[in-house]
Every structure is written in C-alpha cells, then in structure tokens.
Amino acid sequence: MNAKTSGLIALIAGALLAVMIFFNSGLGARTSTTVASFYAHGVGAVVALGVWFGLGRLSGRSERSPAPWWAYLGGVPGALVVVVAAITVNSPLGLTGTLVLGVSGQTAFGLLCDQRGWLGLPRRPLDRRRAVSVAAMLLGAVLLVGGAA
Amino acid sequence: MIGLGLLALGGGVLIGLARALNGRLGMSGGAPYASVWNHAVGFLFMSALLLLRREAPWSAIEDVDGLWFVGGAIGALYVTANSFVVPRLGATLSTLLVLSAQLLASVGLDAAVRGQFQVGWTWWLGLALVVGGMKLSLPRPHKRVFSESSRG
C-alpha cells in the first residue's frame, strides 16, 4: 500500500463524512441533535461490527502491542463534537465560523500529534516541503469554506 | 463571542482527538475494530446524555423515514477509513485530506439537492491551493521510504 492509495482512502473518508453529516443533520432536524446522535452511534456500532467480522484480519494492524486503555475512548470526543457543534452553529458564529475555527483546531492538534508523537502515533516532524503543503491545504480549506458560503 | 470562538476551536480539537485515538486503537486492533469501539463508546455516552436530559429516544422517531438512519452506517465506514489512514499518513495530512474532500463533497451534495452550483472565485482559489498542497504532500519517488510506513 503506497501513500497515494492511503491518500485516496482519506479522500473517500472525507466524502463519506459529508454524506454522513447530510443524513445525521436531517435526522437531527426531524428529532433532536442528541436523539439523532444516539441512533447514529447505535446503527454505526452494528454496521462496524459487521465490517469487523467481514474484514477479519485484513484490517491494517501496524502494531503488535495491545492498545493503551485510553485509546478506546475516541467515541467520547467524537460524540461531544455533535453537542458542541449544535451550540456554535446556532450562535453568531454560524456554520462558516464553526467550520473555519474547527478546521484550525483540527489542524493544530494534528500538527502537535505529528510533531511530538502524541497519543502513541508515529512521530512525523515537519520538513519545509510538508510545511508548505500543510499551509497551502489549510488556507485552501478555509477558502473552500468561505467561498461556498 | 470569544467564549464561543474558543468553543468552536475546542470542537475542532475534539475531532482531532477522536481521530488520533481511533487511529492509535486501529494500529493495535485494526481499523474496523477502532470503529466498533468508537461507536459503542459514543452510543453509551449519548445514552447517558439522554438519561440526564430526560429525553426519550423512542417517541421522537415514530414518523421519521428509515432513510435518515443511513448516516450511522456511513459513519461506521468513515471511522474505519479514517483510522486506517491516520497511522499511515500522519494526523495532519489525514486531517487535511479528509477535510478537503468533505468540503468539496458537501458543495457537490448541496448542488445535487438544490439543483444549482454557485461558488465565488475564492472557492476556486481554495480548490487550487488544496490540489497543489495534495500534490506536494505526495512523497518524491526517491524519498518514498521515509514517508510511508514499511508495513503499510
């Protein structure tokens, strides 16, 4: 598996995310944000179990040692995001402000993880080429948010 | 307003934290395993929140078309793909690729639903910067060894 294939999977993940948000916010509009997130996680858990059984060992492990206990808690910040977004999107910040600040927060946190090897991820310090690439993509993402609004 | 701004920034950090934790779990148990735990733990968390708010989830969905529940299934695939790429591309590049594709796809979805595609010139500039940044993020052929995990 080369970097291009991994990059393509990341792009597919982003497209899936957009479709997921479309359906989940539609469900939220018909029920409530918390109820929608409750069902989305429930359905997601069942489908993820199916994928896990289906793919078995073809699942891309890269580490032999067991995961630390805190690595199992990704669902907590993931679920909290829904609650936080419901507050900020319906504030003067709106969807655009929420997105721009969210993009910045995500990228800053990613940079810290890569730079320091936080949370047991492989260390990947920035070189000049990667710094330019990150800056271009970040600015581009902000313009994509602003330019579509 | 500053408080709201910090909250929105914190929302981004939460997304990054979830992505990194799921990526770390995927390194040991595989990406689908990380997706199972992400959704199971999130489900418990949301159940606790509903209990706290005394909100019953049953009556709220009586008249809702089943189609709207597809989001959860797509989310399971999203977390799997996300957890797969984080250890391979690093947190920053994974974040920016996922984000860019998400922003582009949401404009496409919007256009498909509303039947019109309308963006300003800054959007096109953004697209050019994102594509340029992506190209630059690919390892140069003779340096491939350093930017891709040997077991990937």
PDB file of C-alpha atoms in Angstrom:
ATOM      1  CA  MET A   1       0.000   0.000   0.000  1.00  0.00           C
ATOM      2  CA  ASN A   2       1.596   3.268  -1.051  1.00  0.00           C
ATOM      3  CA  ALA A   3       0.978   6.838   0.016  1.00  0.00           C
ATOM      4  CA  LYS A   4      -1.259   7.520  -2.998  1.00  0.00           C
ATOM      5  CA  THR A   5      -3.643   4.701  -2.056  1.00  0.00           C
ATOM      6  CA  SER A   6      -3.755   5.857   1.575  1.00  0.00           C
ATOM      7  CA  GLY A   7      -4.382   9.406   0.374  1.00  0.00           C
ATOM      8  CA  LEU A   8      -7.249   8.174  -1.805  1.00  0.00           C
ATOM      9  CA  ILE A   9      -8.783   6.347   1.175  1.00  0.00           C
ATOM     10  CA  ALA A  10      -8.515   9.604   3.179  1.00  0.00           C
ATOM     11  CA  LEU A  11     -10.379  11.461   0.405  1.00  0.00           C
ATOM     12  CA  ILE A  12     -13.076   8.773   0.350  1.00  0.00           C
ATOM     13  CA  ALA A  13     -13.339   9.142   4.146  1.00  0.00           C
ATOM     14  CA  GLY A  14     -13.950  12.876   3.695  1.00  0.00           C
ATOM     15  CA  ALA A  15     -16.678  12.285   1.123  1.00  0.00           C
ATOM     16  CA  LEU A  16     -18.297   9.709   3.445  1.00  0.00           C
ATOM     17  CA  LEU A  17     -18.150  12.294   6.239  1.00  0.00           C
ATOM     18  CA  ALA A  18     -20.047  14.839   4.136  1.00  0.00           C
ATOM     19  CA  VAL A  19     -22.768  12.296   3.284  1.00  0.00           C
ATOM     20  CA  MET A  20     -22.914  11.169   6.931  1.00  0.00           C
ATOM     21  CA  ILE A  21     -23.401  14.768   8.124  1.00  0.00           C
ATOM     22  CA  PHE A  22     -26.133  15.280   5.496  1.00  0.00           C
ATOM     23  CA  PHE A  23     -28.142  12.327   6.823  1.00  0.00           C
ATOM     24  CA  ASN A  24     -27.415  12.910  10.515  1.00  0.00           C
ATOM     25  CA  SER A  25     -28.386  16.568  10.390  1.00  0.00           C
ATOM     26  CA  GLY A  26     -31.538  15.579   8.501  1.00  0.00           C
ATOM     27  CA  LEU A  27     -32.312  13.114  11.311  1.00  0.00           C
ATOM     28  CA  GLY A  28     -31.459  15.819  13.853  1.00  0.00           C
ATOM     29  CA  ALA A  29     -33.875  18.261  12.229  1.00  0.00           C
ATOM     30  CA  ARG A  30     -36.668  15.654  12.496  1.00  0.00           C
ATOM     31  CA  THR A  31     -35.858  14.642  16.093  1.00  0.00           C
ATOM     32  CA  SER A  32     -33.180  16.422  18.135  1.00  0.00           C
ATOM     33  CA  THR A  33     -29.390  16.632  17.956  1.00  0.00           C
ATOM     34  CA  THR A  34     -28.897  14.238  20.879  1.00  0.00           C
ATOM     35  CA  VAL A  35     -31.512  11.728  19.718  1.00  0.00           C
ATOM     36  CA  ALA A  36     -30.030  11.743  16.196  1.00  0.00           C
ATOM     37  CA  SER A  37     -26.508  11.174  17.534  1.00  0.00           C
ATOM     38  CA  PHE A  38     -27.821   8.361  19.775  1.00  0.00           C
ATOM     39  CA  TYR A  39     -29.273   6.476  16.806  1.00  0.00           C
ATOM     40  CA  ALA A  40     -26.348   7.277  14.516  1.00  0.00           C
ATOM     41  CA  HIS A  41     -23.951   5.732  17.045  1.00  0.00           C
ATOM     42  CA  GLY A  42     -26.223   2.727  17.604  1.00  0.00           C
ATOM     43  CA  VAL A  43     -26.617   1.960  13.905  1.00  0.00           C
ATOM     44  CA  GLY A  44     -22.900   2.694  13.418  1.00  0.00           C
ATOM     45  CA  ALA A  45     -21.894   0.213  16.133  1.00  0.00           C
ATOM     46  CA  VAL A  46     -23.912  -2.591  14.477  1.00  0.00           C
ATOM     47  CA  VAL A  47     -22.538  -1.845  10.996  1.00  0.00           C
ATOM     48  CA  ALA A  48     -18.969  -1.518  12.335  1.00  0.00           C
ATOM     49  CA  LEU A  49     -19.348  -4.957  13.984  1.00  0.00           C
ATOM     50  CA  GLY A  50     -20.377  -6.341  10.600  1.00  0.00           C
ATOM     51  CA  VAL A  51     -17.359  -4.751   8.908  1.00  0.00           C
ATOM     52  CA  TRP A  52     -15.096  -6.095  11.653  1.00  0.00           C
ATOM     53  CA  PHE A  53     -16.381  -9.656  11.257  1.00  0.00           C
ATOM     54  CA  GLY A  54     -16.327  -9.336   7.472  1.00  0.00           C
ATOM     55  CA  LEU A  55     -12.830  -7.969   7.061  1.00  0.00           C
ATOM     56  CA  GLY A  56     -11.326 -10.043   9.860  1.00  0.00           C
ATOM     57  CA  ARG A  57      -7.582  -9.800   9.710  1.00  0.00           C
ATOM     58  CA  LEU A  58      -7.496  -7.672   6.566  1.00  0.00           C
ATOM     59  CA  SER A  59      -7.779  -4.656   8.762  1.00  0.00           C
ATOM     60  CA  GLY A  60      -4.403  -2.952   8.633  1.00  0.00           C
ATOM     61  CA  ARG A  61      -2.774  -3.520  12.020  1.00  0.00           C
ATOM     62  CA  SER A  62       0.661  -1.973  12.260  1.00  0.00           C
ATOM     63  CA  GLU A  63       1.440  -2.549  15.935  1.00  0.00           C
ATOM     64  CA  ARG A  64       1.840  -5.838  17.789  1.00  0.00           C
ATOM     65  CA  SER A  65       1.462  -4.491  21.311  1.00  0.00           C
ATOM     66  CA  PRO A  66      -2.058  -4.010  22.703  1.00  0.00           C
ATOM     67  CA  ALA A  67      -3.543  -0.508  22.664  1.00  0.00           C
ATOM     68  CA  PRO A  68      -3.424   1.572  25.869  1.00  0.00           C
ATOM     69  CA  TRP A  69      -6.791   1.822  27.694  1.00  0.00           C
ATOM     70  CA  TRP A  70      -7.332   5.468  26.726  1.00  0.00           C
ATOM     71  CA  ALA A  71      -7.213   4.628  23.025  1.00  0.00           C
ATOM     72  CA  TYR A  72     -10.673   3.048  23.489  1.00  0.00           C
ATOM     73  CA  LEU A  73     -12.197   6.423  24.386  1.00  0.00           C
ATOM     74  CA  GLY A  74     -12.280   8.008  20.891  1.00  0.00           C
ATOM     75  CA  GLY A  75     -16.077   7.783  20.928  1.00  0.00           C
ATOM     76  CA  VAL A  76     -16.335  10.327  23.771  1.00  0.00           C
ATOM     77  CA  PRO A  77     -14.787  13.340  21.996  1.00  0.00           C
ATOM     78  CA  GLY A  78     -16.499  12.136  18.816  1.00  0.00           C
ATOM     79  CA  ALA A  79     -19.914  12.298  20.479  1.00  0.00           C
ATOM     80  CA  LEU A  80     -19.137  15.581  22.265  1.00  0.00           C
ATOM     81  CA  VAL A  81     -18.403  17.245  18.901  1.00  0.00           C
ATOM     82  CA  VAL A  82     -22.070  16.867  17.962  1.00  0.00           C
ATOM     83  CA  VAL A  83     -23.123  18.696  21.123  1.00  0.00           C
ATOM     84  CA  VAL A  84     -20.521  21.479  20.711  1.00  0.00           C
ATOM     85  CA  ALA A  85     -21.372  21.980  17.018  1.00  0.00           C
ATOM     86  CA  ALA A  86     -25.078  22.280  17.823  1.00  0.00           C
ATOM     87  CA  ILE A  87     -24.219  25.223  20.125  1.00  0.00           C
ATOM     88  CA  THR A  88     -21.761  27.061  17.864  1.00  0.00           C
ATOM     89  CA  VAL A  89     -23.637  26.597  14.559  1.00  0.00           C
ATOM     90  CA  ASN A  90     -26.740  28.151  16.137  1.00  0.00           C
ATOM     91  CA  SER A  91     -24.745  31.105  17.527  1.00  0.00           C
ATOM     92  CA  PRO A  92     -23.498  34.290  15.784  1.00  0.00           C
ATOM     93  CA  LEU A  93     -20.530  32.204  14.563  1.00  0.00           C
ATOM     94  CA  GLY A  94     -22.870  30.282  12.277  1.00  0.00           C
ATOM     95  CA  LEU A  95     -21.835  27.352  10.130  1.00  0.00           C
ATOM     96  CA  THR A  96     -18.989  29.245   8.434  1.00  0.00           C
ATOM     97  CA  GLY A  97     -17.388  30.426  11.689  1.00  0.00           C
ATOM     98  CA  THR A  98     -17.775  26.981  13.252  1.00  0.00           C
ATOM     99  CA  LEU A  99     -16.168  25.344  10.212  1.00  0.00           C
ATOM    100  CA  VAL A 100     -13.226  27.781   9.943  1.00  0.00           C
ATOM    101  CA  LEU A 101     -12.408  27.537  13.662  1.00  0.00           C
ATOM    102  CA  GLY A 102     -12.977  23.768  13.627  1.00  0.00           C
ATOM    103  CA  VAL A 103     -10.606  23.336  10.689  1.00  0.00           C
ATOM    104  CA  SER A 104      -7.970  25.374  12.553  1.00  0.00           C
ATOM    105  CA  GLY A 105      -8.388  23.394  15.781  1.00  0.00           C
ATOM    106  CA  GLN A 106      -8.175  20.049  13.993  1.00  0.00           C
ATOM    107  CA  THR A 107      -5.066  21.010  12.033  1.00  0.00           C
ATOM    108  CA  ALA A 108      -3.283  22.472  15.079  1.00  0.00           C
ATOM    109  CA  PHE A 109      -3.982  19.310  17.054  1.00  0.00           C
ATOM    110  CA  GLY A 110      -2.817  17.118  14.157  1.00  0.00           C
ATOM    111  CA  LEU A 111       0.433  19.085  13.912  1.00  0.00           C
ATOM    112  CA  LEU A 112       1.081  18.632  17.641  1.00  0.00           C
ATOM    113  CA  CYS A 113       0.457  14.871  17.379  1.00  0.00           C
ATOM    114  CA  ASP A 114       2.809  14.511  14.408  1.00  0.00           C
ATOM    115  CA  GLN A 115       5.485  16.779  15.862  1.00  0.00           C
ATOM    116  CA  ARG A 116       5.580  15.177  19.321  1.00  0.00           C
ATOM    117  CA  GLY A 117       4.298  11.689  18.593  1.00  0.00           C
ATOM    118  CA  TRP A 118       1.385  12.349  20.950  1.00  0.00           C
ATOM    119  CA  LEU A 119      -1.133   9.598  21.774  1.00  0.00           C
ATOM    120  CA  GLY A 120       1.228   6.870  20.627  1.00  0.00           C
ATOM    121  CA  LEU A 121       1.124   7.896  16.952  1.00  0.00           C
ATOM    122  CA  PRO A 122       4.307   7.712  14.853  1.00  0.00           C
ATOM    123  CA  ARG A 123       6.402  10.909  15.078  1.00  0.00           C
ATOM    124  CA  ARG A 124       6.411  12.876  11.813  1.00  0.00           C
ATOM    125  CA  PRO A 125       8.118  16.236  12.278  1.00  0.00           C
ATOM    126  CA  LEU A 126       7.538  18.895   9.591  1.00  0.00           C
ATOM    127  CA  ASP A 127      10.156  19.499   6.944  1.00  0.00           C
ATOM    128  CA  ARG A 128       9.972  22.512   4.646  1.00  0.00           C
ATOM    129  CA  ARG A 129       8.128  20.671   1.879  1.00  0.00           C
ATOM    130  CA  ARG A 130       5.472  19.352   4.265  1.00  0.00           C
ATOM    131  CA  ALA A 131       5.130  22.751   5.944  1.00  0.00           C
ATOM    132  CA  VAL A 132       4.345  24.403   2.586  1.00  0.00           C
ATOM    133  CA  SER A 133       1.928  21.589   1.730  1.00  0.00           C
ATOM    134  CA  VAL A 134       0.105  21.907   5.082  1.00  0.00           C
ATOM    135  CA  ALA A 135      -0.098  25.721   4.784  1.00  0.00           C
ATOM    136  CA  ALA A 136      -1.483  25.509   1.224  1.00  0.00           C
ATOM    137  CA  MET A 137      -4.097  22.912   2.135  1.00  0.00           C
ATOM    138  CA  LEU A 138      -5.153  24.746   5.304  1.00  0.00           C
ATOM    139  CA  LEU A 139      -5.549  28.080   3.510  1.00  0.00           C
ATOM    140  CA  GLY A 140      -7.297  26.275   0.660  1.00  0.00           C
ATOM    141  CA  ALA A 141      -9.733  24.616   3.087  1.00  0.00           C
ATOM    142  CA  VAL A 142     -10.558  27.982   4.706  1.00  0.00           C
ATOM    143  CA  LEU A 143     -11.211  29.474   1.245  1.00  0.00           C
ATOM    144  CA  LEU A 144     -13.409  26.480   0.356  1.00  0.00           C
ATOM    145  CA  VAL A 145     -15.494  27.214   3.456  1.00  0.00           C
ATOM    146  CA  GLY A 146     -15.704  30.952   2.813  1.00  0.00           C
ATOM    147  CA  GLY A 147     -16.086  30.776  -0.966  1.00  0.00           C
ATOM    148  CA  ALA A 148     -19.037  28.383  -0.845  1.00  0.00           C
ATOM    149  CA  ALA A 149     -20.957  30.355   1.786  1.00  0.00           C
TER     150      ALA A 149
ATOM    151  CA  MET B   1     -18.118  35.867  21.391  1.00  0.00           C
ATOM    152  CA  ILE B   2     -14.560  34.966  22.436  1.00  0.00           C
ATOM    153  CA  GLY B   3     -16.012  32.167  24.527  1.00  0.00           C
ATOM    154  CA  LEU B   4     -17.963  30.886  21.521  1.00  0.00           C
ATOM    155  CA  GLY B   5     -14.843  31.116  19.341  1.00  0.00           C
ATOM    156  CA  LEU B   6     -12.864  29.068  21.851  1.00  0.00           C
ATOM    157  CA  LEU B   7     -15.712  26.548  21.979  1.00  0.00           C
ATOM    158  CA  ALA B   8     -15.676  26.178  18.173  1.00  0.00           C
ATOM    159  CA  LEU B   9     -11.870  25.831  18.236  1.00  0.00           C
ATOM    160  CA  GLY B  10     -12.277  23.242  21.004  1.00  0.00           C
ATOM    161  CA  GLY B  11     -14.768  21.395  18.778  1.00  0.00           C
ATOM    162  CA  GLY B  12     -12.018  21.077  16.186  1.00  0.00           C
ATOM    163  CA  VAL B  13      -9.601  19.793  18.829  1.00  0.00           C
ATOM    164  CA  LEU B  14     -12.208  17.202  19.876  1.00  0.00           C
ATOM    165  CA  ILE B  15     -12.467  15.974  16.266  1.00  0.00           C
ATOM    166  CA  GLY B  16      -8.663  15.763  16.116  1.00  0.00           C
ATOM    167  CA  LEU B  17      -8.550  13.932  19.443  1.00  0.00           C
ATOM    168  CA  ALA B  18     -11.177  11.394  18.335  1.00  0.00           C
ATOM    169  CA  ARG B  19      -9.294  10.867  15.063  1.00  0.00           C
ATOM    170  CA  ALA B  20      -5.947  10.340  16.840  1.00  0.00           C
ATOM    171  CA  LEU B  21      -7.359   7.981  19.496  1.00  0.00           C
ATOM    172  CA  ASN B  22      -9.173   5.879  16.887  1.00  0.00           C
ATOM    173  CA  GLY B  23      -6.025   5.834  14.772  1.00  0.00           C
ATOM    174  CA  ARG B  24      -3.985   4.605  17.747  1.00  0.00           C
ATOM    175  CA  LEU B  25      -6.554   1.880  18.536  1.00  0.00           C
ATOM    176  CA  GLY B  26      -6.542   0.879  14.868  1.00  0.00           C
ATOM    177  CA  MET B  27      -2.754   0.405  14.977  1.00  0.00           C
ATOM    178  CA  SER B  28      -3.223  -2.391  17.541  1.00  0.00           C
ATOM    179  CA  GLY B  29      -6.629  -3.860  16.705  1.00  0.00           C
ATOM    180  CA  GLY B  30      -7.216  -2.866  13.093  1.00  0.00           C
ATOM    181  CA  ALA B  31      -9.316  -0.037  11.676  1.00  0.00           C
ATOM    182  CA  PRO B  32     -12.748  -1.793  11.843  1.00  0.00           C
ATOM    183  CA  TYR B  33     -12.052  -2.695  15.499  1.00  0.00           C
ATOM    184  CA  ALA B  34     -11.476   1.017  16.216  1.00  0.00           C
ATOM    185  CA  SER B  35     -14.779   1.855  14.510  1.00  0.00           C
ATOM    186  CA  VAL B  36     -16.659  -0.697  16.653  1.00  0.00           C
ATOM    187  CA  TRP B  37     -15.304   0.815  19.873  1.00  0.00           C
ATOM    188  CA  ASN B  38     -15.781   4.401  18.703  1.00  0.00           C
ATOM    189  CA  HIS B  39     -19.465   3.783  18.044  1.00  0.00           C
ATOM    190  CA  ALA B  40     -20.097   1.585  21.102  1.00  0.00           C
ATOM    191  CA  VAL B  41     -18.496   4.119  23.476  1.00  0.00           C
ATOM    192  CA  GLY B  42     -20.226   7.035  21.708  1.00  0.00           C
ATOM    193  CA  PHE B  43     -23.557   5.187  21.975  1.00  0.00           C
ATOM    194  CA  LEU B  44     -23.105   4.724  25.742  1.00  0.00           C
ATOM    195  CA  PHE B  45     -22.118   8.383  26.078  1.00  0.00           C
ATOM    196  CA  MET B  46     -25.184   9.583  24.160  1.00  0.00           C
ATOM    197  CA  SER B  47     -27.427   7.209  26.170  1.00  0.00           C
ATOM    198  CA  ALA B  48     -26.109   8.766  29.394  1.00  0.00           C
ATOM    199  CA  LEU B  49     -26.699  12.250  27.984  1.00  0.00           C
ATOM    200  CA  LEU B  50     -30.300  11.377  27.016  1.00  0.00           C
ATOM    201  CA  LEU B  51     -30.925   9.984  30.516  1.00  0.00           C
ATOM    202  CA  LEU B  52     -29.502  13.152  32.042  1.00  0.00           C
ATOM    203  CA  ARG B  53     -31.712  15.325  29.894  1.00  0.00           C
ATOM    204  CA  ARG B  54     -34.688  13.013  30.498  1.00  0.00           C
ATOM    205  CA  GLU B  55     -35.173  12.826  26.744  1.00  0.00           C
ATOM    206  CA  ALA B  56     -36.806   9.615  25.473  1.00  0.00           C
ATOM    207  CA  PRO B  57     -35.429   8.462  22.099  1.00  0.00           C
ATOM    208  CA  TRP B  58     -38.384   6.183  21.231  1.00  0.00           C
ATOM    209  CA  SER B  59     -41.311   8.522  20.617  1.00  0.00           C
ATOM    210  CA  ALA B  60     -39.156  11.032  18.692  1.00  0.00           C
ATOM    211  CA  ILE B  61     -38.679   8.705  15.710  1.00  0.00           C
ATOM    212  CA  GLU B  62     -42.230   7.426  15.179  1.00  0.00           C
ATOM    213  CA  ASP B  63     -42.791   9.422  11.980  1.00  0.00           C
ATOM    214  CA  VAL B  64     -39.211   9.521  10.716  1.00  0.00           C
ATOM    215  CA  ASP B  65     -38.413   7.834   7.389  1.00  0.00           C
ATOM    216  CA  GLY B  66     -35.925   4.982   7.816  1.00  0.00           C
ATOM    217  CA  LEU B  67     -33.719   6.523   5.146  1.00  0.00           C
ATOM    218  CA  TRP B  68     -32.447   9.107   7.642  1.00  0.00           C
ATOM    219  CA  PHE B  69     -30.820   6.389   9.750  1.00  0.00           C
ATOM    220  CA  VAL B  70     -28.336   5.593   6.972  1.00  0.00           C
ATOM    221  CA  GLY B  71     -25.980   8.221   8.432  1.00  0.00           C
ATOM    222  CA  GLY B  72     -24.914   5.850  11.202  1.00  0.00           C
ATOM    223  CA  ALA B  73     -23.929   3.146   8.717  1.00  0.00           C
ATOM    224  CA  ILE B  74     -21.909   5.641   6.668  1.00  0.00           C
ATOM    225  CA  GLY B  75     -20.287   6.846   9.902  1.00  0.00           C
ATOM    226  CA  ALA B  76     -19.081   3.294  10.629  1.00  0.00           C
ATOM    227  CA  LEU B  77     -17.297   3.229   7.253  1.00  0.00           C
ATOM    228  CA  TYR B  78     -15.955   6.764   7.750  1.00  0.00           C
ATOM    229  CA  VAL B  79     -14.320   5.936  11.099  1.00  0.00           C
ATOM    230  CA  THR B  80     -12.865   2.722   9.629  1.00  0.00           C
ATOM    231  CA  ALA B  81     -11.282   4.575   6.689  1.00  0.00           C
ATOM    232  CA  ASN B  82     -10.121   7.380   8.960  1.00  0.00           C
ATOM    233  CA  SER B  83      -8.493   5.026  11.474  1.00  0.00           C
ATOM    234  CA  PHE B  84      -6.779   3.218   8.630  1.00  0.00           C
ATOM    235  CA  VAL B  85      -5.054   6.285   7.191  1.00  0.00           C
ATOM    236  CA  VAL B  86      -4.009   8.138  10.364  1.00  0.00           C
ATOM    237  CA  PRO B  87      -1.040   5.863  11.256  1.00  0.00           C
ATOM    238  CA  ARG B  88      -0.021   5.723   7.581  1.00  0.00           C
ATOM    239  CA  LEU B  89      -0.218   9.396   6.590  1.00  0.00           C
ATOM    240  CA  GLY B  90       0.129  11.080   9.975  1.00  0.00           C
ATOM    241  CA  ALA B  91      -2.535  13.064  11.814  1.00  0.00           C
ATOM    242  CA  THR B  92      -2.032  16.376   9.962  1.00  0.00           C
ATOM    243  CA  LEU B  93      -2.140  15.088   6.398  1.00  0.00           C
ATOM    244  CA  SER B  94      -5.051  12.749   7.200  1.00  0.00           C
ATOM    245  CA  THR B  95      -6.939  15.671   8.718  1.00  0.00           C
ATOM    246  CA  LEU B  96      -6.368  17.979   5.753  1.00  0.00           C
ATOM    247  CA  LEU B  97      -7.218  15.346   3.127  1.00  0.00           C
ATOM    248  CA  VAL B  98     -10.404  14.289   4.925  1.00  0.00           C
ATOM    249  CA  LEU B  99     -11.406  17.923   5.444  1.00  0.00           C
ATOM    250  CA  SER B 100     -10.804  18.994   1.860  1.00  0.00           C
ATOM    251  CA  ALA B 101     -12.762  16.066   0.462  1.00  0.00           C
ATOM    252  CA  GLN B 102     -15.538  16.732   2.976  1.00  0.00           C
ATOM    253  CA  LEU B 103     -15.782  20.405   1.964  1.00  0.00           C
ATOM    254  CA  LEU B 104     -15.801  19.543  -1.745  1.00  0.00           C
ATOM    255  CA  ALA B 105     -18.331  16.734  -1.332  1.00  0.00           C
ATOM    256  CA  SER B 106     -20.662  18.910   0.737  1.00  0.00           C
ATOM    257  CA  VAL B 107     -20.704  21.543  -2.026  1.00  0.00           C
ATOM    258  CA  GLY B 108     -21.444  18.747  -4.514  1.00  0.00           C
ATOM    259  CA  LEU B 109     -24.220  17.346  -2.307  1.00  0.00           C
ATOM    260  CA  ASP B 110     -25.684  20.788  -1.879  1.00  0.00           C
ATOM    261  CA  ALA B 111     -25.625  21.321  -5.639  1.00  0.00           C
ATOM    262  CA  ALA B 112     -27.277  17.945  -6.210  1.00  0.00           C
ATOM    263  CA  VAL B 113     -30.027  18.606  -3.665  1.00  0.00           C
ATOM    264  CA  ARG B 114     -30.724  22.194  -4.718  1.00  0.00           C
ATOM    265  CA  GLY B 115     -30.013  21.693  -8.389  1.00  0.00           C
ATOM    266  CA  GLN B 116     -27.630  24.631  -8.611  1.00  0.00           C
ATOM    267  CA  PHE B 117     -23.883  25.108  -8.240  1.00  0.00           C
ATOM    268  CA  GLN B 118     -22.807  28.574  -7.220  1.00  0.00           C
ATOM    269  CA  VAL B 119     -19.395  29.441  -5.772  1.00  0.00           C
ATOM    270  CA  GLY B 120     -17.205  32.536  -5.783  1.00  0.00           C
ATOM    271  CA  TRP B 121     -13.709  32.937  -7.205  1.00  0.00           C
ATOM    272  CA  THR B 122     -12.175  32.463  -3.740  1.00  0.00           C
ATOM    273  CA  TRP B 123     -13.625  28.937  -3.787  1.00  0.00           C
ATOM    274  CA  TRP B 124     -11.740  28.150  -6.997  1.00  0.00           C
ATOM    275  CA  LEU B 125      -8.568  29.608  -5.474  1.00  0.00           C
ATOM    276  CA  GLY B 126      -9.137  27.383  -2.424  1.00  0.00           C
ATOM    277  CA  LEU B 127      -9.565  24.352  -4.683  1.00  0.00           C
ATOM    278  CA  ALA B 128      -6.300  25.159  -6.496  1.00  0.00           C
ATOM    279  CA  LEU B 129      -4.430  25.541  -3.186  1.00  0.00           C
ATOM    280  CA  VAL B 130      -5.823  22.256  -1.847  1.00  0.00           C
ATOM    281  CA  VAL B 131      -4.909  20.337  -5.015  1.00  0.00           C
ATOM    282  CA  GLY B 132      -1.438  21.935  -5.065  1.00  0.00           C
ATOM    283  CA  GLY B 133      -0.942  21.077  -1.384  1.00  0.00           C
ATOM    284  CA  MET B 134      -2.029  17.470  -2.045  1.00  0.00           C
ATOM    285  CA  LYS B 135       0.481  17.091  -4.870  1.00  0.00           C
ATOM    286  CA  LEU B 136       3.206  18.491  -2.642  1.00  0.00           C
ATOM    287  CA  SER B 137       2.246  16.075   0.140  1.00  0.00           C
ATOM    288  CA  LEU B 138       2.998  13.050  -2.027  1.00  0.00           C
ATOM    289  CA  PRO B 139       6.492  11.733  -1.345  1.00  0.00           C
ATOM    290  CA  ARG B 140       9.058  12.307  -4.068  1.00  0.00           C
ATOM    291  CA  PRO B 141       9.759   8.921  -5.694  1.00  0.00           C
ATOM    292  CA  HIS B 142      13.295   8.505  -4.344  1.00  0.00           C
ATOM    293  CA  LYS B 143      12.229   9.512  -0.845  1.00  0.00           C
ATOM    294  CA  ARG B 144       9.234   7.206  -0.608  1.00  0.00           C
ATOM    295  CA  VAL B 145      10.872   5.050   2.081  1.00  0.00           C
ATOM    296  CA  PHE B 146      10.759   7.915   4.596  1.00  0.00           C
ATOM    297  CA  SER B 147       7.164   8.901   4.251  1.00  0.00           C
ATOM    298  CA  GLU B 148       5.381   5.588   4.111  1.00  0.00           C
ATOM    299  CA  SER B 149       5.418   3.034   6.907  1.00  0.00           C
ATOM    300  CA  SER B 150       7.236  -0.088   5.741  1.00  0.00           C
ATOM    301  CA  ARG B 151       4.404  -2.330   6.834  1.00  0.00           C
ATOM    302  CA  GLY B 152       1.709  -0.339   5.038  1.00  0.00           C
TER     303      GLY B 152
END
